Amino acid sequence: MERVDKSPDRYKKSASSGLQSLKGVGPKRAMLLSRLGIHTIEDLLYHFPRKYEDRSLVKKISQLQDGETATLFGIVTGVRDIRPGRGMTITKAALFDGAATACAVWFNQPYIKRKVHKGTKIIVTGKAERKYGDLQLSVSDYEVIENEEPVNSAGIVPVYPATEGLPPRTLRLIIKDALEQRLDSIKEFLPSDVLEKYNLMPIDRAISSIHFPGDLDDAQKARRRLVFEELLVLQTGICMLRGTVSRTVGICHKKDGPLTAGFLGRLPYKMTGAQKRVLNEISRDMESKKPMNRLIQGDVGSGKTVVAAAALVKTVESGYQGVMMAPTEILATQHAEGLMEVLGPLGVQVALLTGSLGKKEKEAIIQDIRDGRTDIVVGTHALIQDGVAFQKLGLAVTDEQHRFGVKQRAKLNDKGQRPDVLVMTATPIPRTLALTVYGDLDISVIDELPPGRREIKTYWIADTEKQRIYKFIREQVNQGRQVYYVCPLVEESEKMDISAALELAALLQSDIFPDLQVGLMHGRMKQDAKDMVMKAFQNGSINILTATTVIEVGINVPNATVMVIENADRFGLAQLHQLRGRVGRGAHQSYCILIANPATAEGKARMDIMTRTNDGFLIADEDLKLRGPGEFFGTRQSGLPDLKIADIIRDYKALSAAREEAMALLRRDPCLKLPENVKLREKLMARFRDTDNYFSTS
C-alpha cells in the first residue's frame, strides 16, 4: 500500500512563487488567490467560471426589466457614499446613457469612489431592480473605459467565484496570462480510447475554451470534457479506496449484551422499524473483522442520533471507548446531555470536551480519556487537538459529516487503531445517487419518522402578502412561540447576503416588531458569537431570529414553530427542506412559510413540491428530476476531493458513465501501472493529495 504524497507546506511554498510569475500578481494578490484555494498556476487554470454572461448586446436603460441581469454603458454624472449602519457602505453612481439615468450600486466597496467619478465612462453588469420608484443596478462587474472599446468586458464573459479585493476583471486578466504562459504544460491524461468513445475535447482546448469560449456552445463542449475527467478521476479513486478498505483488518466487537439491552430498555419510546434495521446493519459491521465505514442517512427527526448512541454503547460493552464529534458547541452539548441522562444510570461515563472549557477542567477530562476512565466523549474540534489520546478507541462517530474538513475527520479516526467509523447526514439523497457518490462507504437509510410526529404545515405566499405573515408571527409569539426568519439570497456573494440580513433585521426590529426581541446570525460571525445568539434563542430571550442560511443544523429549539424563508424560489429543494427541519421539534404545531414570486416553471414546481410533502426522500427525487443545483453536495463526502466543475445532480448521467469506465479500467489494470494509464494515475494521486486516504498500488 502506498500513502498519497501530501507535503502541503512544500507544495504551497513553491506554488505561490509560481503564481507571482504572472502579470499583476505579487504577494498580496497571491494571498487573495489562496483564499480561493488557488496556490499554483494549475489551480488557477482549474478555477472555472461559475457562469457566463453574454455582454455582446449592451442595453439601454429604458430597455431594462425589473429583476433581469444586464449590461449598460454610460457616463457617470455623480457618485456618493451612503452609510446606513456601522460597518456598512453603499456606493451609488448615477449613470447616464444619453437618454436616461440609472443608479449603479456597490455594497461595502468604498474604494469604488476613487476609481469612478464624474465624467468616467463605464460599462457595468448587474441585476436591475426598482426601489422607491428609481431604477438601480446592483453591480456584479464593471470596467472603466479608458479607450474607445472595453478591454475585457464584452462578448461572452466568464464569471468566476471571487473574493474581496480581487475584482472580476483582474481575475480574468490573471487567468488569461496563465493560459498564455502555461497552457502547453497541461498534458493529456485520459486514454485515447476514452476520448474517442465519448467524443471529448483534448485537454488543452478544453481548458482554453472553458475560460474564454468563442461562443456558449464551445463553452458547453469544454465543460462536458472537464466534467467527465473530474468524475472519472473521482470514481477511479473511490473504487481503489473501497478495494483497499475491504482488505484491512479492524476491531471485532462483541455481540449485544446486558448493557446494550439496558440502554434500549431505557429509551422512552420504541425504535421505528427503520431504526432497528439500520442498527442491525451497524451491529453486523461492528462484529466483523473488517473496519466499519458506514454512512447513516436520515431525514430531519428520523432518529439517527439514537442509533449512533446504541453503537457507542456497543463499543463500550466490548471494552472500547467511543467518541462523537459535532460541528458546534451547542450541538455537542445537546448530544452529551442526552447521553448522560440515559447512560449515567447504567454506569457509563460520558464526558463533554469543547474549546470553551477552563484549562484545569479540560486537562482533567483529557487525562480521564487517556486513562480509560471516560467511556464516551462528545465534543467539537477540541477532540482532534494533539493532546487528546484514547486508551482504546473503538468507534468514531461524526455528526453532520459535511461540516468537517477531510483532515479533521482523519485526525479523529487516527486517535485509534483502525476504529469503526460512523458518519451521519440529515440530507436525503436518492439511494442510487448516494451509492454512486459515497462509493467508499456502506450506506444505511432511516426512511421512517417516529410515530406521532406532527407534520409541518407549509404555505407558499406572494411577496405582496407580507402583512399577513407579520400578523401570523405576532400571533405565534403572543402564544409564547418563537420564529426563524431566513433572509433572501441576493447574489452569489456572502457579503451581499449579509448586507441583506442586516437590512432585514433592522427593518423587523425598528418598523415591524419594535416591542419584540429580534436577533441576527450570519456566516461572518465568529463561532462563539453564533453560539451566544443560538443560546439566547434557545432560552427564549430572542423572539425572532433573523439569519442567512447558516442556521445551525441539528440544533433543537422545540419552542420554535415558524420558519419564514424570503425569496424561497432562489433556494434549492434540499436546502429548503433542511431549513424547514429547524421547526417541528416540539409538541406544538409548526409552520413553514415560503415567500416567493417565481418567474420560472421550475421555481413554481419547487414551491409546489414543498407545500405537497414533508418527505425528504421524495423531495430529493423531485430535485433530481428538476436537475436542481445540487445542494445535496454542499454536503460533499469528506475524505474525497472537492468537485471543481461537476455537479452531482446535473451531471448524473456523466457520473454513471464515469463510474462504469472507472470499474472497467481497474478490471484491466487494478493499480494503473500500464503505460497508457500512468498519467491518469499521476492525476489521481495529485487530486487526492489533500485527503487522508490510501491506495492499493500492488
XYZ file of C-alpha atoms in Angstrom:
698
model
C 0.000 0.000 0.000
C 1.168 3.485 -0.775
C 0.042 6.582 1.016
C -0.824 9.588 -1.114
C 2.047 12.071 -1.041
C 0.945 15.264 0.713
C 3.727 17.630 1.843
C 1.360 20.655 1.803
C 3.885 23.193 3.099
C 6.407 22.468 0.360
C 3.605 22.383 -2.175
C 2.200 25.789 -1.212
C 5.575 27.492 -0.898
C 6.689 26.583 -4.417
C 3.199 27.230 -5.724
C 2.780 30.823 -4.591
C 6.108 31.777 -6.128
C 4.801 30.276 -9.390
C 1.712 32.488 -9.221
C 3.876 35.550 -8.759
C 5.438 34.943 -12.160
C 2.126 36.097 -13.669
C 1.439 39.705 -14.645
C -0.122 41.677 -11.819
C 0.380 39.004 -9.148
C 2.524 39.974 -6.193
C 2.496 38.673 -2.608
C -0.801 40.416 -1.772
C -2.686 39.041 -4.769
C -1.140 35.602 -4.241
C -2.603 35.694 -0.730
C -6.027 36.727 -2.104
C -5.880 33.883 -4.641
C -5.065 31.433 -1.832
C -8.431 32.314 -0.235
C -9.996 30.786 -3.329
C -7.905 27.630 -2.949
C -5.549 28.764 -5.707
C -1.912 28.032 -4.810
C -0.439 27.095 -8.187
C -0.861 28.114 -11.811
C -2.579 24.780 -12.427
C -5.027 25.604 -9.615
C -5.686 28.878 -11.425
C -6.349 27.153 -14.740
C -8.748 24.806 -12.930
C -10.578 27.713 -11.262
C -13.557 27.509 -13.575
C -16.236 30.118 -14.314
C -19.462 29.596 -12.393
C -21.408 31.061 -15.312
C -21.085 33.193 -18.451
C -22.668 36.495 -19.328
C -23.357 37.447 -22.921
C -22.472 41.126 -22.948
C -22.402 41.423 -26.712
C -25.715 43.296 -26.549
C -25.386 46.336 -24.301
C -28.835 47.516 -23.251
C -30.284 50.981 -22.931
C -31.621 51.945 -19.510
C -35.105 52.297 -20.991
C -34.981 48.609 -22.038
C -34.253 47.199 -18.576
C -36.748 44.827 -16.958
C -37.101 44.565 -13.194
C -35.133 41.562 -11.910
C -33.023 40.923 -15.026
C -29.227 40.842 -15.165
C -27.993 43.221 -17.861
C -25.017 45.227 -19.122
C -25.108 49.013 -19.512
C -22.706 51.585 -20.903
C -22.801 55.210 -19.812
C -21.131 58.254 -18.314
C -21.063 58.824 -14.557
C -22.751 62.094 -13.595
C -22.218 61.824 -9.851
C -21.031 59.480 -7.056
C -21.874 59.338 -3.370
C -21.404 57.033 -0.374
C -24.251 56.152 1.975
C -23.580 54.667 5.417
C -26.871 53.170 6.698
C -25.213 51.454 9.633
C -21.960 50.616 11.348
C -19.582 48.730 9.035
C -21.859 49.204 6.018
C -21.147 51.411 2.985
C -23.309 51.704 -0.119
C -21.708 53.470 -3.099
C -24.107 54.881 -5.682
C -23.118 56.256 -9.074
C -25.609 57.999 -11.354
C -25.133 56.584 -14.865
C -26.384 58.446 -17.977
C -26.635 56.532 -21.284
C -27.533 59.509 -23.449
C -31.266 59.223 -22.900
C -31.959 58.108 -19.329
C -30.278 57.772 -15.938
C -29.989 54.799 -13.570
C -28.099 54.185 -10.347
C -25.176 51.737 -10.263
C -24.835 50.369 -6.706
C -21.875 48.714 -4.938
C -22.095 47.283 -1.396
C -19.148 47.702 1.015
C -16.671 48.684 -1.688
C -15.758 52.265 -0.670
C -12.668 52.195 -2.916
C -15.045 52.419 -5.917
C -15.351 56.158 -5.275
C -11.631 56.558 -6.033
C -11.968 54.792 -9.385
C -15.343 56.051 -10.553
C -16.052 59.780 -10.584
C -17.982 62.374 -12.549
C -17.240 62.066 -16.276
C -15.993 58.460 -16.108
C -17.075 56.234 -18.984
C -18.037 52.861 -17.566
C -19.577 49.543 -18.546
C -21.427 47.786 -15.715
C -23.165 44.441 -15.351
C -25.614 43.647 -12.596
C -29.154 42.952 -11.521
C -31.748 45.625 -12.243
C -34.491 46.426 -9.756
C -36.825 49.276 -8.985
C -36.590 50.675 -5.475
C -38.773 53.538 -4.335
C -39.597 54.321 -7.980
C -35.963 54.561 -9.111
C -34.125 52.048 -11.279
C -30.854 50.755 -9.880
C -28.312 48.130 -10.886
C -26.604 46.043 -8.168
C -23.182 45.781 -9.781
C -21.548 42.356 -10.079
C -18.836 43.505 -12.516
C -17.666 46.756 -14.056
C -14.934 48.236 -16.205
C -13.796 51.812 -16.551
C -13.414 52.545 -20.266
C -10.180 54.409 -20.848
C -10.075 53.799 -24.612
C -12.933 53.691 -27.086
C -13.627 49.962 -26.584
C -13.805 47.901 -23.361
C -10.819 45.588 -22.948
C -12.281 42.652 -21.094
C -15.995 43.060 -20.515
C -17.647 42.491 -23.898
C -18.850 39.378 -25.710
C -19.073 36.054 -23.807
C -17.567 36.915 -20.427
C -16.663 34.286 -17.787
C -17.879 34.997 -14.253
C -15.680 33.363 -11.577
C -16.089 32.621 -7.894
C -14.265 35.642 -6.495
C -13.090 37.123 -3.216
C -12.958 40.596 -1.712
C -10.069 42.647 -3.059
C -9.848 40.744 -6.341
C -12.185 42.374 -8.911
C -13.651 40.095 -11.620
C -11.793 41.884 -14.418
C -8.456 41.477 -12.602
C -9.058 37.765 -12.109
C -9.885 37.357 -15.795
C -6.665 39.102 -16.840
C -4.576 36.931 -14.484
C -6.164 33.758 -15.868
C -5.629 34.970 -19.435
C -1.914 35.465 -18.715
C -1.727 31.999 -17.093
C -3.231 30.456 -20.230
C -0.687 32.213 -22.441
C 2.226 31.103 -20.248
C 1.308 27.585 -19.163
C -1.365 26.006 -21.347
C 1.281 23.968 -23.186
C 2.339 22.361 -19.884
C -1.117 20.793 -19.305
C -0.731 17.286 -20.719
C -3.468 14.896 -21.787
C -4.048 12.098 -19.268
C -7.268 10.454 -20.433
C -6.720 7.287 -22.501
C -7.205 7.910 -26.223
C -9.954 5.283 -26.452
C -11.958 7.126 -23.746
C -11.584 10.439 -25.609
C -12.784 8.815 -28.798
C -15.609 6.801 -27.202
C -17.190 9.862 -25.561
C -16.157 12.397 -28.247
C -14.345 14.574 -25.719
C -12.240 17.683 -26.387
C -8.479 17.354 -25.832
C -7.383 18.832 -22.524
C -5.581 21.939 -23.820
C -8.519 23.044 -25.950
C -10.989 22.326 -23.143
C -9.047 24.425 -20.609
C -8.756 27.316 -23.056
C -12.414 27.166 -24.123
C -13.831 26.900 -20.616
C -12.262 30.245 -19.732
C -12.618 32.178 -22.990
C -15.052 30.389 -25.308
C -15.805 31.568 -28.798
C -19.491 31.024 -28.064
C -21.689 29.285 -25.490
C -21.701 26.023 -27.479
C -17.892 25.992 -27.290
C -18.094 26.531 -23.514
C -20.574 23.652 -23.167
C -18.311 21.227 -25.046
C -15.360 22.252 -22.867
C -17.416 21.773 -19.722
C -18.533 18.310 -20.889
C -14.903 17.208 -21.235
C -13.822 18.643 -17.892
C -16.839 17.235 -16.045
C -16.160 13.749 -17.374
C -12.456 13.894 -16.490
C -13.205 15.082 -12.952
C -15.810 12.389 -12.348
C -13.628 9.668 -13.862
C -10.769 10.588 -11.514
C -13.180 10.699 -8.563
C -14.794 7.358 -9.358
C -11.463 5.653 -10.033
C -10.220 6.882 -6.667
C -13.372 5.704 -4.869
C -13.125 2.238 -6.441
C -9.470 1.941 -5.393
C -10.231 3.130 -1.864
C -13.053 0.647 -1.433
C -10.794 -2.178 -2.578
C -8.142 -1.144 -0.040
C -10.601 -0.814 2.886
C -12.138 -4.229 2.199
C -8.707 -5.871 2.721
C -7.968 -4.078 6.020
C -8.360 -5.848 9.393
C -10.091 -3.850 12.122
C -11.802 -4.275 15.512
C -14.154 -7.206 16.109
C -16.800 -6.061 18.626
C -18.804 -8.401 20.844
C -22.425 -9.313 20.276
C -25.015 -7.245 22.183
C -25.116 -7.924 25.912
C -26.886 -6.602 29.037
C -25.510 -3.038 28.690
C -26.954 -2.613 25.213
C -30.217 -4.204 26.336
C -30.316 -1.823 29.315
C -29.794 1.185 27.053
C -32.533 0.157 24.629
C -34.845 -0.606 27.547
C -34.400 2.899 28.985
C -35.497 4.651 25.809
C -38.812 6.497 26.370
C -40.184 5.169 23.071
C -39.896 2.185 20.767
C -37.485 2.369 17.888
C -39.038 2.511 14.435
C -38.613 -0.393 12.044
C -36.115 1.665 10.025
C -34.018 2.416 13.122
C -33.953 -1.283 14.070
C -32.927 -2.264 10.534
C -30.067 0.257 10.466
C -28.903 -0.725 13.950
C -28.748 -4.364 12.807
C -26.633 -3.316 9.799
C -24.270 -1.425 12.122
C -24.069 -4.349 14.563
C -23.097 -6.756 11.768
C -20.353 -4.363 10.675
C -19.020 -3.875 14.192
C -18.951 -7.629 14.884
C -16.998 -8.362 11.710
C -13.208 -8.147 11.326
C -13.465 -5.548 8.559
C -13.447 -1.916 9.783
C -16.906 -0.365 9.622
C -17.090 2.624 7.300
C -20.802 3.448 7.236
C -22.968 6.463 6.473
C -26.331 6.870 8.219
C -28.593 8.914 6.018
C -31.865 10.028 7.540
C -34.357 12.837 7.286
C -34.640 15.511 9.964
C -36.116 13.941 13.110
C -35.725 10.342 11.942
C -33.675 9.311 14.984
C -30.114 8.966 13.660
C -28.598 10.095 16.967
C -30.286 7.310 18.972
C -28.916 4.707 16.546
C -25.421 6.209 16.855
C -25.779 6.189 20.653
C -26.621 2.459 20.560
C -23.455 1.867 18.518
C -21.421 3.810 21.099
C -22.892 1.682 23.896
C -21.947 -1.460 21.953
C -18.307 -0.346 21.694
C -18.232 0.343 25.473
C -19.709 -3.090 26.176
C -16.915 -4.600 24.056
C -14.279 -2.918 26.225
C -13.546 0.074 23.991
C -14.097 3.825 24.134
C -16.348 5.795 21.792
C -16.188 9.358 20.504
C -18.740 11.599 18.801
C -17.672 14.828 17.091
C -20.222 17.573 16.370
C -19.638 20.799 14.416
C -20.716 23.281 17.112
C -20.517 23.527 20.878
C -24.297 23.802 21.194
C -24.867 20.613 19.214
C -22.094 18.765 21.108
C -23.608 19.829 24.448
C -27.030 18.703 23.267
C -25.678 15.242 22.379
C -23.655 14.912 25.596
C -26.552 15.847 27.886
C -28.818 13.334 26.143
C -26.263 10.531 26.521
C -25.529 11.393 30.168
C -29.218 11.259 31.038
C -29.734 7.807 29.535
C -26.339 6.189 30.176
C -25.429 7.662 33.575
C -27.711 5.253 35.493
C -26.110 2.353 33.584
C -22.649 3.310 34.858
C -21.341 4.570 31.508
C -19.047 7.573 31.934
C -19.785 10.303 29.376
C -17.693 13.472 29.082
C -18.050 16.702 27.085
C -14.892 18.256 25.636
C -15.159 21.684 23.997
C -12.902 24.653 23.423
C -14.675 26.885 25.950
C -13.809 24.722 28.983
C -11.367 26.121 31.524
C -7.768 24.886 31.367
C -7.926 22.738 34.538
C -11.288 21.191 33.663
C -10.113 20.414 30.132
C -6.861 18.839 31.370
C -8.785 16.642 33.834
C -11.149 15.402 31.107
C -8.250 14.702 28.726
C -6.469 12.717 31.469
C -9.613 10.648 32.132
C -9.876 9.871 28.401
C -6.204 8.859 28.245
C -6.516 6.634 31.333
C -9.703 4.962 30.106
C -11.943 6.311 32.891
C -14.157 8.007 30.279
C -16.167 5.584 28.152
C -17.725 8.023 25.678
C -16.553 11.539 24.898
C -18.584 14.044 22.920
C -17.024 17.213 21.622
C -16.156 19.696 18.936
C -12.879 20.317 17.111
C -11.256 20.244 20.583
C -11.316 16.433 20.256
C -8.713 16.434 17.494
C -6.075 18.552 19.249
C -2.721 16.829 19.733
C -3.082 16.378 23.487
C -6.198 14.213 23.288
C -5.348 10.482 23.328
C -7.603 7.478 23.891
C -6.613 4.380 25.783
C -8.618 2.146 23.441
C -10.783 3.834 20.812
C -13.294 1.506 19.167
C -15.786 3.774 17.390
C -15.578 7.289 15.940
C -18.891 8.985 15.109
C -19.096 12.224 13.140
C -22.385 14.120 13.210
C -23.350 16.297 10.240
C -20.274 14.926 8.458
C -20.261 17.536 5.683
C -19.447 20.253 8.203
C -15.937 18.880 8.772
C -12.929 19.023 6.506
C -11.050 15.954 5.381
C -8.129 16.408 7.753
C -10.403 16.967 10.768
C -12.174 13.654 10.275
C -8.932 11.863 9.550
C -7.390 13.215 12.778
C -10.331 11.883 14.772
C -10.059 8.431 13.195
C -6.292 8.428 13.792
C -6.902 8.593 17.569
C -7.316 4.797 17.487
C -6.008 1.708 15.670
C -8.468 1.400 12.767
C -11.606 2.181 14.821
C -15.008 1.620 13.274
C -16.307 4.786 11.619
C -19.886 6.033 11.514
C -20.870 9.303 9.818
C -24.311 10.882 9.790
C -26.079 13.280 7.465
C -29.583 14.731 7.524
C -29.562 15.477 3.791
C -31.759 12.949 1.988
C -30.127 11.761 -1.220
C -31.694 9.379 -3.759
C -30.225 5.979 -2.926
C -28.921 5.206 -6.424
C -27.146 8.550 -6.425
C -25.746 8.048 -2.925
C -24.332 4.642 -3.872
C -22.520 6.274 -6.774
C -21.171 9.238 -4.838
C -20.436 7.590 -1.487
C -18.917 4.586 -3.228
C -16.338 4.010 -0.483
C -18.976 3.910 2.280
C -21.690 1.430 3.126
C -24.988 3.284 3.349
C -27.825 2.903 5.825
C -31.041 4.826 5.307
C -33.524 5.691 8.072
C -36.572 6.382 5.942
C -39.256 6.377 8.629
C -40.218 9.076 11.132
C -41.217 8.268 14.729
C -44.996 7.877 15.237
C -46.879 10.909 16.498
C -44.533 13.485 14.991
C -46.626 16.376 13.658
C -46.293 17.297 10.023
C -45.030 20.828 9.418
C -47.675 22.820 7.549
C -46.049 24.567 4.591
C -47.511 27.536 2.736
C -46.373 29.438 -0.343
C -47.249 33.147 -0.186
C -46.559 36.027 -2.569
C -44.298 38.891 -1.557
C -47.299 41.248 -1.553
C -48.853 39.376 1.392
C -46.171 40.104 3.989
C -48.587 41.920 6.285
C -50.449 38.626 6.741
C -47.160 36.946 7.636
C -46.252 39.651 10.161
C -49.680 39.261 11.779
C -49.248 35.476 11.994
C -45.756 35.844 13.510
C -47.126 38.149 16.192
C -49.925 35.684 16.990
C -47.376 32.873 17.421
C -45.083 34.987 19.612
C -48.077 36.044 21.753
C -48.711 32.327 22.327
C -45.139 32.014 23.610
C -43.629 30.581 20.422
C -40.501 31.652 18.530
C -39.687 32.286 14.867
C -36.844 31.800 12.387
C -36.762 34.375 9.581
C -34.346 33.460 6.769
C -33.078 36.269 4.558
C -33.268 36.171 0.788
C -30.310 35.080 -1.283
C -29.196 38.267 -3.025
C -26.296 37.236 -5.244
C -23.616 34.542 -5.125
C -21.851 36.761 -2.627
C -21.766 36.148 1.094
C -21.100 39.846 1.741
C -24.238 40.919 -0.121
C -26.298 38.248 1.639
C -25.043 39.576 4.988
C -25.925 43.125 3.943
C -29.446 41.919 3.170
C -29.602 40.185 6.581
C -28.534 43.354 8.389
C -31.132 45.369 6.473
C -33.913 42.852 7.153
C -33.088 42.520 10.870
C -33.102 46.312 11.239
C -36.467 46.558 9.430
C -38.085 43.848 11.560
C -36.764 45.328 14.806
C -37.416 49.019 14.180
C -40.520 49.068 11.959
C -42.409 45.773 12.268
C -41.775 44.343 15.748
C -40.297 47.180 17.868
C -41.707 45.603 21.047
C -40.123 42.178 20.407
C -36.519 40.979 20.519
C -35.068 40.350 17.043
C -31.726 38.526 16.808
C -29.310 38.191 13.897
C -26.920 35.456 12.790
C -24.800 35.262 9.643
C -21.772 33.460 8.225
C -19.138 36.091 9.003
C -19.792 35.905 12.747
C -17.257 34.012 14.842
C -18.410 30.659 16.206
C -18.596 31.868 19.826
C -20.787 34.800 18.710
C -23.070 32.406 16.826
C -23.242 30.176 19.914
C -24.254 33.161 22.074
C -27.071 34.075 19.680
C -28.296 30.465 19.487
C -28.211 30.118 23.281
C -30.255 33.303 23.594
C -32.732 31.883 21.097
C -32.834 28.538 22.910
C -33.573 30.156 26.273
C -36.313 32.328 24.782
C -34.769 35.782 25.151
C -34.884 36.207 21.335
C -38.376 36.062 19.813
C -37.404 36.223 16.136
C -34.052 35.011 14.826
C -33.134 36.610 11.505
C -30.452 34.619 9.726
C -28.750 33.746 6.492
C -28.591 30.034 5.685
C -26.073 29.390 8.499
C -28.819 28.387 10.964
C -27.167 25.552 12.818
C -28.055 22.112 11.502
C -29.384 19.780 14.180
C -29.995 22.431 16.840
C -33.077 21.548 18.860
C -35.299 24.512 19.774
C -38.674 22.850 20.470
C -40.342 26.222 21.084
C -39.588 27.479 17.547
C -42.721 26.861 15.482
C -42.406 29.173 12.467
C -39.852 29.196 9.664
C -40.193 32.100 7.218
C -37.998 31.997 4.092
C -37.829 35.051 1.830
C -37.223 34.630 -1.919
C -37.696 30.900 -1.356
C -37.592 30.193 -5.091
C -33.886 31.092 -5.101
C -33.100 28.153 -2.821
C -32.814 24.551 -3.931
C -35.274 21.976 -2.637
C -32.717 20.181 -0.469
C -31.776 23.420 1.280
C -35.403 24.460 1.747
C -36.129 21.076 3.322
C -33.150 21.432 5.670
C -34.312 24.886 6.756
C -37.861 23.649 7.313
C -36.438 20.972 9.597
C -35.410 23.611 12.151
C -39.041 23.740 13.319
C -41.479 20.963 14.216
C -39.307 19.678 17.063
C -41.756 20.219 19.914
C -45.336 19.444 20.888
C -46.821 22.489 19.134
C -47.976 22.666 15.522
C -45.253 24.162 13.341
C -45.343 26.098 10.098
C -43.024 26.895 7.179
C -43.899 29.982 5.115
C -42.258 30.341 1.719
C -42.305 33.891 0.363
C -41.765 33.735 -3.391
C -42.740 35.173 -6.750
C -41.075 32.592 -9.011
C -40.585 33.692 -12.611
C -39.819 30.219 -13.999
C -41.778 26.988 -14.257
C -39.034 25.232 -12.269
C -39.303 27.786 -9.460
C -43.067 27.266 -9.277
C -42.591 23.479 -9.301
C -40.237 23.705 -6.325
C -42.701 25.742 -4.288
C -45.467 23.279 -5.183
C -43.388 20.265 -4.096
C -42.563 21.879 -0.754
C -46.219 22.526 0.012
C -47.243 18.982 -1.007
C -44.852 16.842 1.037
C -42.603 16.705 4.096
C -40.866 13.551 2.832
C -37.209 14.436 2.344
C -36.510 11.447 0.117
C -39.402 12.286 -2.187
C -38.130 15.865 -2.304
C -34.651 14.599 -3.152
C -36.020 12.552 -6.033
C -38.029 15.524 -7.310
C -34.946 17.735 -7.078
C -33.060 15.212 -9.169
C -35.838 15.236 -11.784
C -35.787 19.028 -11.874
C -31.997 18.932 -12.331
C -31.597 21.117 -9.274
C -28.440 22.960 -8.310
C -27.145 20.152 -6.125
C -27.316 21.439 -2.545
C -27.024 17.770 -1.623
C -23.338 18.133 -2.280
C -22.803 21.292 -0.436
C -22.765 18.182 1.811
C -19.920 16.619 -0.113
C -18.273 13.427 1.023
C -15.490 14.453 3.376
C -12.426 12.408 2.580
C -12.771 12.893 -1.170
C -11.516 15.776 -3.295
C -13.806 18.742 -3.838
C -15.519 18.929 -7.205
C -14.451 21.979 -9.172
C -16.835 21.830 -12.132
C -19.052 18.742 -11.985
C -22.487 18.932 -10.353
C -23.509 15.558 -8.978
C -27.189 16.178 -9.697
C -26.940 17.923 -13.039
C -24.228 15.578 -14.310
C -25.743 12.346 -13.028
C -25.538 10.597 -16.429
C -21.888 11.565 -16.821
C -21.267 10.300 -13.263
C -22.771 6.908 -14.085
C -20.717 6.646 -17.298
C -17.548 7.666 -15.470
C -18.159 5.029 -12.782
C -18.629 2.288 -15.396
C -15.474 3.431 -17.192
C -13.508 3.519 -13.917
C -14.530 -0.020 -12.977
C -13.693 -1.315 -16.458
C -10.321 0.446 -16.320
C -9.446 -1.084 -12.932
C -10.513 -4.550 -14.033
C -7.923 -4.313 -16.826
C -5.276 -2.535 -14.740
C -6.022 -2.615 -10.954
C -3.064 -0.434 -9.989
C -2.988 1.779 -13.120
C 0.562 0.712 -13.950
C 0.184 0.093 -17.677
C 1.985 2.770 -19.753
C -1.260 4.199 -21.169
C -2.637 4.716 -17.626
C 0.425 6.183 -15.872
C -0.612 9.796 -16.483
C -4.108 9.077 -15.175
C -2.593 7.528 -12.040
C -0.426 10.628 -11.503
C -3.509 12.823 -11.851
C -5.357 10.630 -9.369
C -2.589 10.938 -6.783
C -2.472 14.711 -7.253
C -6.260 15.076 -6.878
C -6.270 13.042 -3.657
C -3.171 14.810 -2.311
C -5.033 16.684 0.413
C -7.164 13.761 1.560
C -6.108 11.252 4.152
C -6.700 8.188 2.025
C -4.632 5.206 0.938
C -4.486 3.495 -2.415
C -3.528 -0.044 -3.240
C -0.594 0.004 -5.649
C 0.371 -3.646 -5.642
